[in-house]
Amino acid sequence: MTTQDLIAQIRKKKSFLCIGLDPDLEKIPTYLLSEDDPIFSFNKAIIDATHQFAVAYKPNTAFYEACGRKGWKALSRTIDYLNSNYPEIFTIADAKRGDIGNTSSMYAKAFLHEMGFDSITVAPYMGKDSVEPFLQFRDKHAILLALTSNEGAFDFQTLETGGTQLYKKVLEVSRTWENAERLMYVVGATKAEFLAEIRKIIPESFLLVPGVGAQGGSLEEVCKYGMTKDIGLLVNSSRGIIYASETSNFAEIAAAKAEVLQREMAVQIANI
Amino acid sequence: MTTQDLIAQIRKKKSFLCIGLDPDLEKIPTYLLSEDDPIFSFNKAIIDATHQFAVAYKPNTAFYEACGRKGWKALSRTIDYLNSNYPEIFTIADAKRGDIGNTSSMYAKAFLHEMGFDSITVAPYMGKDSVEPFLQFRDKHAILLALTSNEGAFDFQTLETGGTQLYKKVLEVSRTWENAERLMYVVGATKAEFLAEIRKIIPESFLLVPGVGAQGGSLEEVCKYGMTKDIGLLVNSSRGIIYASETSNFAEIAAAKAEVLQREMAVQIANI
């Protein structure tokens, strides 16, 4: 998907909501467990109920890998379902991959080509040749970890180096890589005040922002410091939406939660 | 597997060779492609032929994920085969994972518990709470990326920070984490001279050393700067062994290549 298509969808739906599909067999409604593929059934119900309020879905691959082959099958079925039924939706494989060049190429092929995701999250530690293979696909995107939403983000990402901080260095250096216009960045909502600094380095890039909701970030703050004239944000919510209820009407409740966020987002978009 | 068991195996086999199982359908002998599970057949042949010369096998998960569900099945079968037939072998899931705490827990469960790998490679960028979940399993290990063997390693890993360099900071900080004694580290052989510095910070930890062979690193240099009284090294070779021949006797040729490395290693061990 092109960035322009993503922006058009955001404007149409008045939403920049990304829903994290992190299905945990211990948290999904128990009646689904008797189904042949409970994870896919859960995802399908969530997607069907929430798609009008969301512009992106982000399966975190860990939750699928934890279920072995069945999980991998559920992930394939989920991306196929999204691509077949809601082709306007932007899809993100939240995989945080990154390896030497030929290995990154394998991951890129797996997620962007074979499975057909629009994008994949990528870790920066191994540098240029570990990320560029993810940028070789037209209309596909790599979403590079810059400043994450967890406590451990302060262990290394904010270390001072050469008059700046590591996460800013990651932003600066990554802009010089081949096909850098296909890069987006992960910036945690729990550090919204950092967004003003980040926008000085990457004024227009899309940011994937986790940490609103369960992790305590504020949507208003994120928009204040991070929004661009073309929105430039995908704000993710996972647990706050998909596990809002464990009853048989979990999908309806998830939709209601997603709608609340969408309406807050519509206000923010109107304020640009 | 305990570190003591690993050391005992190294001493018995006079080898600290790790063989990377990176099966690429475009490189394995073509006659295997007609088999039901060509990747597993390839791995099984390599393992059966080389196990007396190697102490560890390291499947890189990218190569399996690139084949979708079939690849995932081949990976499961490979680790099951190793654990059933060669329980003395140390197994490494070369997955380079790392995410927020609850997600890292899912990955740790998938690779160390469900699949039964002895260890997994982990990326440090997200810090303490992204790595500690991999250290919760008794007799299991997380192998943290410190200084990798690729060109991009110099983009961020060697940045100066607080009078030291990022990769050294990663080593220092990681030693303070819970169950840090279960940590091992990835240090590329293409930067052998860095090993002397690294040994000042982590004098005894095991190092997984990629980059000997195809990537140009020297075994002798690695041993000179990195070996400890308990060896402390696992030196990996992937392409140089498993793709040494594309003919029907590929496994024999792989074994011959592995034996050459094992003999060089025996000399290095004798020199301690």
XYZ file of C-alpha atoms in Angstrom:
544
model
C 0.000 0.000 0.000
C 1.275 3.481 -0.783
C 1.544 6.092 1.930
C -0.956 8.167 -0.054
C -3.507 5.340 0.099
C -2.983 5.094 3.839
C -3.520 8.835 4.255
C -6.663 8.690 2.116
C -8.058 5.909 4.282
C -7.274 7.867 7.451
C -9.110 10.912 6.118
C -12.089 8.852 5.006
C -12.490 6.950 8.267
C -11.409 9.919 10.420
C -9.257 7.426 12.269
C -5.582 6.579 12.618
C -6.281 3.627 14.855
C -4.200 0.491 14.555
C -5.541 -2.547 16.389
C -3.014 -5.018 17.755
C -4.059 -8.600 17.150
C -2.263 -10.316 20.027
C -4.421 -13.386 20.647
C -3.647 -15.211 23.869
C -5.447 -18.534 24.363
C -5.633 -17.770 28.086
C -7.489 -14.514 27.478
C -9.851 -15.105 24.577
C -13.425 -16.133 25.420
C -13.346 -19.783 26.493
C -16.201 -20.837 24.216
C -13.939 -20.180 21.224
C -11.460 -22.798 22.391
C -13.628 -25.618 21.063
C -13.405 -24.226 17.534
C -11.033 -25.685 14.980
C -8.862 -22.541 14.839
C -9.740 -20.434 17.901
C -7.116 -17.774 17.195
C -8.362 -17.097 13.681
C -11.993 -17.170 14.853
C -11.128 -14.600 17.498
C -9.252 -12.368 15.039
C -11.978 -12.620 12.418
C -14.654 -11.576 14.915
C -12.516 -8.638 16.097
C -11.734 -7.529 12.536
C -15.328 -7.787 11.298
C -16.583 -5.791 14.268
C -13.929 -3.069 14.323
C -12.766 -2.497 10.735
C -14.831 0.632 10.175
C -13.030 2.320 13.088
C -9.488 1.170 12.300
C -7.100 1.796 9.420
C -4.492 -0.809 10.362
C -4.139 -4.177 12.075
C -0.944 -5.340 13.689
C -0.571 -9.019 14.558
C 2.361 -9.485 16.919
C 4.108 -12.583 15.623
C 5.158 -13.710 19.125
C 1.604 -14.607 20.023
C 1.346 -16.854 16.970
C 4.758 -18.456 17.289
C 3.916 -19.349 20.893
C 1.251 -21.664 19.470
C 3.630 -23.416 17.087
C 2.412 -24.581 13.708
C -1.217 -23.866 14.589
C -0.293 -20.315 15.437
C 1.557 -19.860 12.179
C -1.491 -21.158 10.313
C -3.731 -18.735 12.201
C -1.403 -15.862 11.275
C -1.516 -16.838 7.582
C -5.284 -17.075 7.662
C -5.548 -13.710 9.405
C -3.458 -11.818 6.852
C -5.223 -13.624 3.992
C -8.579 -12.679 5.482
C -7.562 -9.033 5.807
C -6.153 -8.834 2.289
C -9.184 -10.544 0.744
C -11.948 -8.825 2.651
C -10.527 -5.464 3.649
C -7.843 -4.611 1.076
C -7.975 -0.932 2.110
C -6.557 -1.855 5.558
C -2.843 -1.296 6.227
C -1.282 -4.429 7.701
C 1.737 -4.602 9.990
C 3.665 -7.735 10.930
C 4.918 -6.767 14.366
C 7.925 -9.040 14.195
C 10.843 -6.776 15.244
C 13.218 -8.655 12.959
C 16.732 -7.720 11.897
C 19.719 -9.859 10.936
C 22.645 -9.913 8.502
C 21.694 -9.003 4.953
C 20.894 -12.378 3.418
C 18.874 -13.351 6.494
C 16.943 -10.091 6.597
C 16.145 -10.747 2.933
C 14.551 -14.050 3.936
C 12.417 -12.345 6.586
C 11.445 -9.593 4.161
C 10.412 -12.164 1.580
C 8.439 -14.139 4.168
C 6.413 -11.270 5.567
C 6.153 -8.719 2.751
C 6.065 -10.980 -0.293
C 4.840 -14.466 0.687
C 2.419 -13.477 3.438
C 1.572 -10.145 1.857
C 1.864 -7.765 4.790
C 2.152 -4.066 3.900
C 4.861 -3.572 6.498
C 7.003 -5.142 9.193
C 8.597 -3.779 12.357
C 12.398 -3.974 12.326
C 15.103 -3.597 15.013
C 17.988 -1.192 14.255
C 20.876 -2.633 16.309
C 22.571 -4.399 13.367
C 22.490 -1.302 11.150
C 22.068 -0.483 7.495
C 22.510 -3.851 5.787
C 20.130 -5.484 8.269
C 17.338 -3.016 7.439
C 17.727 -2.204 3.733
C 16.492 -5.651 2.588
C 13.103 -4.715 4.082
C 13.031 -1.576 1.923
C 13.375 -3.338 -1.427
C 9.661 -3.831 -2.028
C 7.612 -1.228 -3.837
C 4.640 0.065 -1.805
C 5.839 -1.852 1.266
C 7.284 -0.378 4.428
C 9.713 -1.159 7.241
C 8.806 0.316 10.606
C 12.050 0.850 12.496
C 12.212 0.766 16.304
C 13.327 4.209 17.457
C 12.031 4.856 20.969
C 9.957 2.028 22.403
C 7.229 2.201 25.027
C 8.787 -0.072 27.641
C 10.924 0.721 30.696
C 13.999 -0.870 29.120
C 13.903 1.799 26.395
C 16.015 3.920 28.747
C 18.757 1.292 29.030
C 20.273 2.024 25.629
C 17.966 4.090 23.382
C 18.460 7.321 25.294
C 22.217 6.970 25.843
C 24.120 10.105 24.922
C 26.331 9.718 21.860
C 28.104 12.427 19.896
C 25.965 15.251 21.262
C 22.712 13.459 20.622
C 20.934 10.333 21.870
C 21.024 6.861 20.371
C 17.384 6.850 19.210
C 17.897 10.191 17.439
C 21.067 8.848 15.855
C 19.009 5.887 14.613
C 16.524 8.310 13.054
C 19.251 10.438 11.449
C 21.339 7.590 10.077
C 18.361 5.633 8.774
C 17.357 8.586 6.590
C 20.501 8.016 4.527
C 19.649 4.398 3.687
C 18.468 3.218 0.281
C 14.700 3.632 -0.169
C 14.506 5.461 3.168
C 11.213 6.979 2.029
C 9.702 3.544 2.778
C 10.647 3.822 6.453
C 8.215 4.475 9.258
C 9.205 4.509 12.940
C 8.037 3.067 16.258
C 7.795 5.755 18.942
C 6.145 4.897 22.243
C 3.251 7.032 23.467
C 4.552 6.855 27.020
C 7.241 9.305 25.883
C 5.018 11.771 24.024
C 7.127 14.793 24.938
C 9.999 13.244 22.945
C 7.865 13.540 19.817
C 8.630 17.226 19.354
C 12.350 16.398 19.144
C 11.665 13.476 16.859
C 9.639 15.632 14.459
C 12.657 17.916 14.040
C 14.554 14.961 12.539
C 11.756 13.211 10.659
C 9.122 15.893 10.021
C 6.918 13.832 7.751
C 7.484 10.100 8.346
C 4.650 8.001 9.675
C 5.036 6.942 13.297
C 3.574 3.787 14.764
C 2.745 4.686 18.337
C 2.165 1.903 20.860
C 1.513 2.480 24.527
C -1.776 4.409 24.440
C -4.166 2.802 26.902
C -2.829 -0.240 28.796
C 0.677 1.244 28.944
C -0.518 4.683 30.034
C 0.140 7.006 27.079
C -2.161 9.917 26.202
C -3.678 10.289 22.728
C -3.948 14.041 23.100
C -0.265 14.432 23.954
C 0.772 12.191 21.074
C -1.226 14.308 18.627
C -0.012 17.580 20.105
C 3.644 16.708 19.541
C 3.559 14.150 16.749
C 0.789 14.917 14.259
C 1.621 16.293 10.814
C -0.570 17.943 8.170
C -1.012 14.468 6.680
C -1.650 13.006 10.154
C 1.593 10.972 10.128
C 0.459 8.754 12.995
C -0.813 5.250 13.522
C -1.790 4.875 17.150
C -1.978 1.299 18.317
C -4.216 -0.245 20.935
C -4.149 -3.975 21.588
C -5.299 -5.218 24.980
C -7.579 -2.229 25.631
C -9.704 -3.235 22.651
C -9.402 -6.955 22.032
C -9.646 -7.988 25.683
C -12.204 -5.414 26.766
C -14.624 -8.289 27.433
C -14.336 -12.061 27.777
C -18.023 -12.702 27.196
C -19.721 -13.904 24.017
C -20.265 -10.304 22.919
C -16.524 -9.528 23.119
C -16.478 -8.317 19.509
C -19.260 -5.781 20.095
C -17.497 -4.467 23.185
C -14.226 -4.298 21.232
C -16.041 -2.313 18.528
C -17.427 0.072 21.123
C -13.925 0.604 22.546
C -12.500 1.127 19.062
C -15.258 3.615 18.264
C -14.447 5.675 21.349
C -10.860 5.952 20.193
C -11.919 6.687 16.626
C -14.114 9.562 17.822
C -11.269 11.022 19.865
C -9.114 10.732 16.762
C -11.745 12.455 14.591
C -11.574 15.428 16.979
C -7.784 15.521 16.718
C -7.917 15.342 12.922
C -10.470 18.172 12.811
C -8.082 20.286 14.919
C -5.153 20.110 12.485
C 21.500 -27.808 29.116
C 23.849 -26.483 31.774
C 26.984 -24.611 30.815
C 28.963 -27.392 32.524
C 27.365 -29.989 30.242
C 28.263 -27.872 27.237
C 31.886 -27.571 28.396
C 32.072 -31.335 29.008
C 30.828 -31.998 25.479
C 33.373 -29.567 24.039
C 36.196 -31.314 25.871
C 35.006 -34.751 24.856
C 34.609 -33.914 21.158
C 37.585 -31.523 21.099
C 35.312 -29.186 19.205
C 33.473 -25.942 19.791
C 31.886 -25.988 16.374
C 28.322 -24.762 15.908
C 26.730 -25.577 12.566
C 24.192 -23.128 11.221
C 21.189 -24.874 9.717
C 20.068 -22.258 7.187
C 18.310 -24.346 4.553
C 17.563 -22.494 1.351
C 15.428 -24.355 -1.183
C 17.427 -22.712 -3.946
C 20.695 -24.119 -2.636
C 19.962 -27.606 -1.337
C 20.552 -30.524 -3.732
C 17.695 -30.519 -6.231
C 16.930 -34.233 -5.846
C 15.732 -33.501 -2.284
C 12.991 -31.203 -3.578
C 10.796 -34.159 -4.515
C 10.733 -35.332 -0.894
C 7.771 -34.639 1.360
C 9.757 -32.314 3.646
C 12.966 -31.374 1.794
C 14.188 -28.970 4.472
C 13.966 -31.549 7.220
C 15.532 -34.214 4.985
C 18.417 -31.853 4.272
C 18.891 -30.973 7.954
C 18.681 -34.609 9.054
C 21.336 -35.651 6.559
C 23.616 -32.801 7.645
C 23.107 -33.543 11.343
C 23.639 -37.311 11.000
C 26.832 -36.744 9.033
C 28.351 -33.977 11.153
C 27.232 -34.504 14.762
C 30.503 -36.066 15.923
C 32.366 -32.910 14.906
C 29.918 -30.338 16.270
C 28.663 -29.446 19.727
C 25.842 -27.141 18.678
C 23.358 -26.572 15.855
C 21.834 -23.220 15.116
C 18.787 -23.062 12.847
C 18.204 -19.490 11.722
C 14.459 -19.021 11.987
C 14.328 -16.689 8.955
C 15.025 -19.544 6.572
C 12.090 -21.501 7.982
C 9.666 -18.594 8.175
C 10.410 -17.840 4.523
C 8.759 -21.183 3.722
C 5.609 -20.447 5.701
C 3.835 -23.253 7.540
C 5.966 -25.922 5.890
C 9.081 -24.179 7.118
C 7.732 -23.961 10.621
C 6.968 -27.676 10.539
C 10.495 -28.418 9.300
C 11.921 -26.351 12.163
C 9.825 -28.277 14.714
C 10.901 -31.568 13.230
C 14.554 -30.501 13.244
C 14.625 -29.526 16.918
C 12.649 -32.661 17.841
C 15.100 -34.785 15.891
C 18.083 -33.191 17.625
C 16.568 -33.514 21.093
C 15.544 -37.143 20.543
C 18.642 -38.430 18.805
C 21.457 -36.194 19.982
C 20.432 -34.889 23.420
C 24.051 -33.956 24.191
C 23.959 -31.299 21.429
C 23.441 -27.652 22.415
C 20.665 -26.090 20.337
C 20.309 -22.423 19.405
C 17.243 -20.795 17.895
C 18.856 -17.981 15.930
C 15.813 -15.771 16.079
C 17.166 -12.395 17.261
C 13.955 -11.637 19.088
C 13.239 -8.881 21.612
C 10.036 -7.035 22.459
C 8.169 -5.569 25.438
C 8.058 -7.887 28.454
C 4.837 -9.805 27.903
C 5.714 -10.332 24.235
C 9.259 -11.480 24.964
C 7.688 -13.949 27.400
C 5.665 -15.395 24.528
C 8.778 -15.799 22.388
C 10.696 -17.338 25.288
C 7.894 -19.810 25.891
C 7.708 -20.677 22.180
C 11.388 -21.374 21.626
C 12.733 -22.484 25.014
C 9.729 -24.295 26.448
C 7.415 -25.468 23.641
C 10.047 -26.202 21.005
C 12.699 -27.133 23.529
C 15.698 -25.170 22.290
C 18.546 -24.748 24.805
C 18.985 -21.121 23.834
C 17.805 -18.258 21.650
C 19.562 -15.209 20.211
C 18.109 -11.905 21.469
C 18.475 -8.259 20.351
C 19.376 -5.713 23.069
C 17.848 -2.476 21.744
C 14.717 -2.603 23.921
C 16.689 -3.186 27.127
C 16.294 -5.081 30.361
C 12.614 -5.990 30.393
C 12.821 -7.214 26.790
C 15.627 -9.668 27.618
C 14.931 -10.874 31.162
C 11.932 -13.013 30.121
C 14.390 -15.157 28.137
C 16.426 -15.730 31.321
C 13.621 -17.219 33.379
C 14.202 -20.824 32.376
C 16.558 -23.041 34.331
C 19.382 -24.521 32.224
C 18.344 -22.364 29.240
C 20.258 -19.429 27.814
C 19.730 -16.156 25.998
C 22.488 -15.186 23.580
C 22.534 -11.398 23.388
C 23.715 -9.537 20.286
C 26.763 -7.509 21.286
C 28.980 -6.949 18.244
C 27.693 -8.559 15.079
C 29.651 -9.743 12.049
C 28.033 -7.533 9.408
C 29.046 -4.168 8.009
C 26.102 -2.422 9.642
C 27.545 -3.322 13.057
C 29.515 -0.067 12.817
C 26.394 2.057 12.337
C 25.364 1.943 15.986
C 27.165 -0.779 17.962
C 30.488 1.025 18.050
C 29.131 4.518 18.741
C 30.926 6.257 21.581
C 28.792 6.731 24.666
C 29.892 7.823 28.125
C 33.556 7.010 27.546
C 32.841 3.592 26.136
C 31.135 2.110 23.090
C 27.546 0.969 22.754
C 28.337 -2.748 22.450
C 30.484 -2.587 25.590
C 27.710 -0.750 27.382
C 25.359 -3.560 26.348
C 27.775 -6.082 27.866
C 28.183 -4.093 31.092
C 24.521 -3.309 31.647
C 23.352 -6.822 30.788
C 25.511 -8.238 33.578
C 23.255 -6.512 36.107
C 20.078 -8.187 34.875
C 18.264 -10.971 36.706
C 19.727 -14.411 35.966
C 22.551 -12.781 33.990
C 24.583 -15.960 34.464
C 22.326 -17.467 31.791
C 23.519 -14.920 29.230
C 25.877 -15.681 26.379
C 26.833 -13.125 23.695
C 27.101 -12.870 19.918
C 30.470 -11.454 18.856
C 31.405 -11.543 15.178
C 34.670 -13.201 14.142
C 35.288 -10.475 11.590
C 36.157 -8.259 14.552
C 38.424 -10.660 16.454
C 40.680 -7.940 17.783
C 37.695 -6.551 19.699
C 37.579 -9.801 21.686
C 40.399 -8.755 24.008
C 38.373 -5.719 25.082
C 35.252 -7.814 25.402
C 36.978 -10.356 27.644
C 37.830 -7.544 30.085
C 34.111 -7.010 30.623
C 32.849 -10.596 30.414
C 35.853 -12.784 31.234
C 33.996 -16.076 31.401
C 30.760 -15.872 29.412
C 30.306 -18.072 26.396
C 30.489 -16.256 23.073
C 28.710 -17.356 19.931
C 31.006 -16.327 17.110
C 29.617 -16.118 13.583
C 31.612 -14.935 10.612
C 34.359 -17.572 10.416
C 34.599 -18.792 6.826
C 32.123 -17.236 4.386
C 32.288 -13.872 6.162
C 36.091 -13.871 6.400
C 36.903 -14.276 10.118
C 39.934 -16.250 11.339
C 39.566 -19.093 13.837
C 43.060 -18.599 15.169
C 42.481 -14.912 15.887
C 39.182 -15.649 17.590
C 40.853 -18.203 19.882
C 43.833 -15.952 20.569
C 41.667 -13.142 21.879
C 38.497 -14.888 23.000
C 39.238 -18.317 24.437
C 38.981 -18.938 28.191
C 40.237 -21.799 30.333
C 36.804 -23.398 29.831
C 36.933 -22.602 26.110
C 34.077 -20.085 26.297
C 33.498 -20.124 22.550
C 31.028 -21.537 20.089
C 32.259 -20.803 16.599
C 29.599 -20.996 13.956
C 29.889 -22.000 10.340
C 26.814 -22.230 8.128
C 27.281 -21.871 4.382
C 30.885 -23.131 4.441
C 29.682 -26.510 5.684
C 26.103 -27.102 4.614
C 26.524 -25.802 1.050
C 30.014 -27.188 0.442
C 28.513 -29.435 -2.234
C 25.250 -29.613 -4.140
C 25.701 -33.220 -5.217
C 24.105 -36.327 -3.727
C 27.090 -36.760 -1.387
C 26.591 -33.258 0.082
C 26.388 -34.672 3.618
C 29.740 -36.456 3.323
C 31.361 -33.284 1.995
C 29.768 -31.293 4.810
C 31.167 -33.792 7.303
C 34.624 -33.467 5.776
C 34.407 -29.677 6.039
C 33.204 -29.932 9.640
C 36.022 -32.325 10.483
C 38.628 -29.888 9.161
C 37.259 -27.200 11.466
C 37.040 -29.659 14.376
C 40.703 -30.583 13.939
C 41.754 -26.946 13.913
C 39.704 -26.498 17.061
C 41.348 -29.517 18.706
C 44.725 -27.845 18.158
C 43.448 -24.623 19.724
C 42.034 -26.495 22.719
C 45.334 -28.343 23.196
C 47.118 -24.974 23.257
C 45.142 -23.533 26.182
